[in-house]
């Protein structure tokens, strides 16, 4: 099956009622998780602000006599935010940082969470594909719970390490776009390929597919990752990713067993 047919078949499968039902779950669960995280992080952030002592002195002349007025206050938590937002410059800077950092965090966190949630839906999605198109292909699989958890934590640690190692590149225009996205793409690529291959292939088949098709798989996961950078795309498109790559793996397994 050529790439055009795989893509068309993937779209057709995605638009079936069962697959559309599956696609709602990552959206709902991710939204709930992100909602909880937002208030937890916001609460921690306000607590970390601690206290701020504000003191100001103003001297005025009245009838040649100087008068000095002093102001002092101690701000805590949300009071600090209100104080900063009362000035145009600090208000603009604070708003920019909140939206920039907040938007960056929400986008990346949503991709990370959706990929993990997708791991639980992958077996059901692949079994549906098998029933519809690949009854002649047995889903052997080679994963186990311990291995899956170990690999997930391993890839998370590598992702975090890459985030720190690439810090010097974050300040270089254009290069920083790649540097920001490389760690999360690494996690995305590893997780989604493992989830699919470990449900369909034997371990030897997975190694062969990965060896002979590594560039093709990288191109496909890169394109899917770039789509995920579109706000909300990961919520509804995650199931399509599994369908699309699932067809790819089923066809490669068919070649190996044929």
Short mmCIF file of C-alpha atoms in Angstrom, two decimals:
data_model
loop_
_atom_site.label_atom_id
_atom_site.label_comp_id
_atom_site.label_asym_id
_atom_site.label_seq_id
_atom_site.Cartn_x
_atom_site.Cartn_y
_atom_site.Cartn_z
CA UNK A 1 0.00 0.00 0.00
CA UNK A 2 1.48 3.33 -1.04
CA UNK A 3 1.61 6.42 1.16
CA UNK A 4 -1.37 8.11 -0.51
CA UNK A 5 -3.61 5.08 0.11
CA UNK A 6 -2.43 4.81 3.72
CA UNK A 7 -3.30 8.46 4.31
CA UNK A 8 -6.74 8.20 2.68
CA UNK A 9 -7.54 5.00 4.54
CA UNK A 10 -6.41 6.59 7.82
CA UNK A 11 -8.74 9.56 7.31
CA UNK A 12 -11.62 7.22 6.46
CA UNK A 13 -11.00 5.12 9.59
CA UNK A 14 -10.65 8.20 11.78
CA UNK A 15 -14.08 9.47 10.72
CA UNK A 16 -15.87 6.32 11.90
CA UNK A 17 -18.08 6.73 15.02
CA UNK A 18 -15.91 4.49 17.22
CA UNK A 19 -12.66 6.33 16.39
CA UNK A 20 -14.30 9.71 16.86
CA UNK A 21 -15.49 8.53 20.27
CA UNK A 22 -11.92 7.54 21.15
CA UNK A 23 -10.67 10.96 20.01
CA UNK A 24 -12.85 12.74 22.59
CA UNK A 25 -11.20 10.97 25.54
CA UNK A 26 -7.71 12.57 25.19
CA UNK A 27 -9.37 15.98 24.94
CA UNK A 28 -11.51 15.58 28.08
CA UNK A 29 -8.80 13.97 30.22
CA UNK A 30 -6.09 16.41 29.11
CA UNK A 31 -8.35 19.39 29.81
CA UNK A 32 -9.09 18.13 33.32
CA UNK A 33 -5.40 17.49 34.04
CA UNK A 34 -4.36 20.89 32.65
CA UNK A 35 -7.09 22.64 34.67
CA UNK A 36 -5.86 21.06 37.89
CA UNK A 37 -2.20 21.76 37.05
CA UNK A 38 -2.98 25.40 36.30
CA UNK A 39 -4.37 26.09 39.77
CA UNK A 40 -1.66 24.04 41.49
CA UNK A 41 1.14 25.87 39.66
CA UNK A 42 -0.57 29.25 40.08
CA UNK A 43 -0.91 28.66 43.83
CA UNK A 44 2.73 27.62 44.16
CA UNK A 45 3.79 30.65 42.12
CA UNK A 46 1.97 33.08 44.38
CA UNK A 47 3.37 31.41 47.47
CA UNK A 48 6.89 31.63 46.07
CA UNK A 49 6.52 35.36 45.54
CA UNK A 50 6.65 35.65 49.31
CA UNK A 51 6.57 39.25 50.49
CA UNK A 52 7.70 42.51 49.00
CA UNK A 53 8.50 45.64 51.02
CA UNK A 54 7.55 48.85 49.24
CA UNK A 55 8.94 52.16 50.48
CA UNK A 56 8.83 55.56 48.83
CA UNK A 57 9.61 59.11 49.93
CA UNK A 58 8.41 62.32 48.29
CA UNK A 59 9.50 65.86 49.25
CA UNK A 60 7.43 68.90 48.28
CA UNK A 61 7.90 72.63 48.93
CA UNK A 62 5.10 74.65 50.44
CA UNK A 63 5.78 78.34 51.11
CA UNK A 64 9.48 77.62 51.02
CA UNK A 65 9.15 74.93 53.67
CA UNK A 66 10.01 71.36 52.63
CA UNK A 67 7.50 68.66 53.50
CA UNK A 68 8.47 65.00 53.28
CA UNK A 69 5.84 62.29 52.86
CA UNK A 70 6.82 58.67 53.34
CA UNK A 71 4.98 55.53 52.23
CA UNK A 72 5.74 51.97 53.20
CA UNK A 73 3.85 48.75 52.73
CA UNK A 74 4.41 45.04 52.72
CA UNK A 75 2.78 43.14 49.84
CA UNK A 76 2.07 39.44 49.82
CA UNK A 77 0.95 36.95 47.20
CA UNK A 78 -1.69 38.39 44.89
CA UNK A 79 -1.07 41.91 46.29
CA UNK A 80 2.28 41.89 44.49
CA UNK A 81 0.56 41.10 41.22
CA UNK A 82 -1.88 43.97 41.76
CA UNK A 83 0.98 46.35 42.58
CA UNK A 84 2.92 45.37 39.44
CA UNK A 85 -0.15 45.62 37.24
CA UNK A 86 -0.84 49.17 38.47
CA UNK A 87 2.06 50.49 36.33
CA UNK A 88 1.94 50.44 32.53
CA UNK A 89 5.49 49.14 31.91
CA UNK A 90 5.44 46.44 34.58
CA UNK A 91 1.90 45.53 33.54
CA UNK A 92 3.02 45.01 29.91
CA UNK A 93 6.08 43.01 30.92
CA UNK A 94 4.12 40.88 33.38
CA UNK A 95 1.36 40.22 30.84
CA UNK A 96 3.89 39.27 28.16
CA UNK A 97 5.68 36.85 30.47
CA UNK A 98 2.44 35.29 31.67
CA UNK A 99 1.09 34.71 28.17
CA UNK A 100 4.42 33.67 26.63
CA UNK A 101 5.52 31.31 29.37
CA UNK A 102 1.96 30.16 30.08
CA UNK A 103 1.25 29.48 26.41
CA UNK A 104 4.54 27.62 26.00
CA UNK A 105 3.87 25.52 29.09
CA UNK A 106 0.25 24.71 28.15
CA UNK A 107 1.15 23.68 24.60
CA UNK A 108 4.06 21.45 25.62
CA UNK A 109 2.29 20.00 28.62
CA UNK A 110 -0.78 19.20 26.52
CA UNK A 111 1.33 17.28 23.99
CA UNK A 112 3.15 15.42 26.77
CA UNK A 113 -0.06 14.48 28.60
CA UNK A 114 -1.95 13.55 25.43
CA UNK A 115 0.84 11.19 24.31
CA UNK A 116 0.74 9.37 27.66
CA UNK A 117 -3.06 9.12 27.60
CA UNK A 118 -2.88 7.86 24.04
CA UNK A 119 -0.77 4.94 25.22
CA UNK A 120 -3.82 3.54 27.04
CA UNK A 121 -6.03 3.87 23.95
CA UNK A 122 -3.54 2.47 21.44
CA UNK A 123 -4.35 -1.26 21.95
CA UNK A 124 -8.08 -0.65 21.38
CA UNK A 125 -7.46 1.49 18.29
CA UNK A 126 -5.08 -1.06 16.77
CA UNK A 127 -7.46 -3.96 17.45
CA UNK A 128 -10.18 -2.05 15.64
CA UNK A 129 -7.85 -1.54 12.66
CA UNK A 130 -6.96 -5.22 12.68
CA UNK A 131 -10.64 -6.22 12.68
CA UNK A 132 -11.42 -3.85 9.80
CA UNK A 133 -8.42 -4.42 7.54
CA UNK A 134 -5.85 -6.93 8.81
CA UNK A 135 -7.61 -10.11 9.99
CA UNK A 136 -4.79 -12.13 8.43
CA UNK A 137 -2.15 -10.42 10.64
CA UNK A 138 -1.79 -11.60 14.22
CA UNK A 139 -0.98 -8.90 16.77
CA UNK A 140 1.87 -10.60 18.63
CA UNK A 141 3.16 -7.74 20.76
CA UNK A 142 6.12 -7.77 23.09
CA UNK A 143 5.48 -5.10 25.73
CA UNK A 144 4.93 -5.58 29.44
CA UNK A 145 3.96 -3.14 32.18
CA UNK A 146 7.41 -2.99 33.80
CA UNK A 147 9.20 -2.37 30.51
CA UNK A 148 6.68 0.29 29.44
CA UNK A 149 7.02 2.23 32.71
CA UNK A 150 10.82 1.91 32.69
CA UNK A 151 11.13 3.17 29.10
CA UNK A 152 8.70 6.03 29.68
CA UNK A 153 10.71 7.30 32.67
CA UNK A 154 13.95 6.80 30.73
CA UNK A 155 12.70 8.90 27.82
CA UNK A 156 11.33 11.56 30.18
CA UNK A 157 14.74 11.86 31.86
CA UNK A 158 16.49 12.12 28.48
CA UNK A 159 13.98 14.78 27.42
CA UNK A 160 14.63 16.81 30.59
CA UNK A 161 18.39 16.42 30.12
CA UNK A 162 18.10 17.68 26.55
CA UNK A 163 16.13 20.71 27.73
CA UNK A 164 19.04 21.67 30.00
CA UNK A 165 21.82 20.82 27.54
CA UNK A 166 20.24 22.96 24.82
CA UNK A 167 19.84 26.07 27.02
CA UNK A 168 22.70 27.97 25.25
CA UNK A 169 20.82 27.58 21.94
CA UNK A 170 17.61 29.11 23.30
CA UNK A 171 19.07 32.61 22.86
CA UNK A 172 19.91 32.19 19.16
CA UNK A 173 17.08 33.31 16.84
CA UNK A 174 15.59 30.57 14.63
CA UNK A 175 17.93 27.98 16.12
CA UNK A 176 16.02 28.33 19.38
CA UNK A 177 12.83 27.10 17.66
CA UNK A 178 14.52 23.77 16.94
CA UNK A 179 16.20 23.69 20.35
CA UNK A 180 12.90 24.23 22.16
CA UNK A 181 11.12 21.49 20.24
CA UNK A 182 13.83 18.84 19.94
CA UNK A 183 13.48 17.40 23.47
CA UNK A 184 9.71 17.01 23.28
CA UNK A 185 9.88 15.64 19.74
CA UNK A 186 12.34 13.02 21.00
CA UNK A 187 9.82 11.91 23.65
CA UNK A 188 6.92 12.05 21.17
CA UNK A 189 8.78 9.94 18.59
CA UNK A 190 9.90 7.30 21.09
CA UNK A 191 6.57 6.94 22.86
CA UNK A 192 4.25 6.74 19.87
CA UNK A 193 6.46 4.30 17.95
CA UNK A 194 6.88 2.07 20.99
CA UNK A 195 3.15 2.08 21.81
CA UNK A 196 2.26 0.97 18.28
CA UNK A 197 5.09 -1.44 17.50
CA UNK A 198 4.92 -3.18 20.88
CA UNK A 199 1.26 -4.03 20.29
CA UNK A 200 1.60 -5.30 16.71
CA UNK A 201 5.08 -6.72 16.14
CA UNK A 202 7.32 -9.29 17.72
CA UNK A 203 10.50 -7.84 19.16
CA UNK A 204 12.56 -9.03 16.18
CA UNK A 205 10.07 -7.57 13.71
CA UNK A 206 10.19 -4.23 15.52
CA UNK A 207 13.98 -4.17 15.27
CA UNK A 208 13.86 -4.91 11.54
CA UNK A 209 11.22 -2.29 10.83
CA UNK A 210 13.11 0.29 12.89
CA UNK A 211 16.40 -0.54 11.11
CA UNK A 212 15.11 -0.50 7.52
CA UNK A 213 12.52 2.28 7.90
CA UNK A 214 13.98 4.60 10.54
CA UNK A 215 14.10 7.64 8.23
CA UNK A 216 10.53 7.09 7.03
CA UNK A 217 9.30 6.78 10.61
CA UNK A 218 11.17 9.91 11.64
CA UNK A 219 9.66 11.91 8.80
CA UNK A 220 6.17 10.72 9.68
CA UNK A 221 6.47 11.41 13.40
CA UNK A 222 8.07 14.81 12.69
CA UNK A 223 5.12 15.81 10.49
CA UNK A 224 2.68 14.61 13.13
CA UNK A 225 4.58 16.50 15.83
CA UNK A 226 4.51 19.71 13.78
CA UNK A 227 0.74 19.32 13.45
CA UNK A 228 0.59 18.95 17.25
CA UNK A 229 2.07 22.44 17.61
CA UNK A 230 -1.17 23.85 16.23
CA UNK A 231 -3.27 24.72 19.31
CA UNK A 232 -5.78 21.98 20.19
CA UNK A 233 -4.69 19.77 17.26
CA UNK A 234 -3.17 17.17 19.57
CA UNK A 235 -6.47 16.78 21.44
CA UNK A 236 -8.45 15.64 18.43
CA UNK A 237 -5.64 14.41 16.17
CA UNK A 238 -3.94 12.03 18.59
CA UNK A 239 -6.13 9.08 17.63
CA UNK A 240 -5.47 9.81 13.96
CA UNK A 241 -1.73 9.58 14.67
CA UNK A 242 -2.16 6.02 15.97
CA UNK A 243 -4.36 5.06 13.02
CA UNK A 244 -1.89 6.48 10.50
CA UNK A 245 1.22 4.92 12.04
CA UNK A 246 -0.76 1.75 12.82
CA UNK A 247 -1.45 1.24 9.13
CA UNK A 248 2.25 1.81 8.47
CA UNK A 249 3.30 -0.88 10.94
CA UNK A 250 0.63 -3.36 9.82
CA UNK A 251 1.82 -3.04 6.23
CA UNK A 252 5.48 -3.43 7.18
CA UNK A 253 4.67 -6.53 9.29
CA UNK A 254 2.69 -7.92 6.34
CA UNK A 255 5.79 -7.58 4.15
CA UNK A 256 7.99 -9.32 6.72
CA UNK A 257 5.60 -12.23 7.23
CA UNK A 258 4.69 -12.54 3.57
#
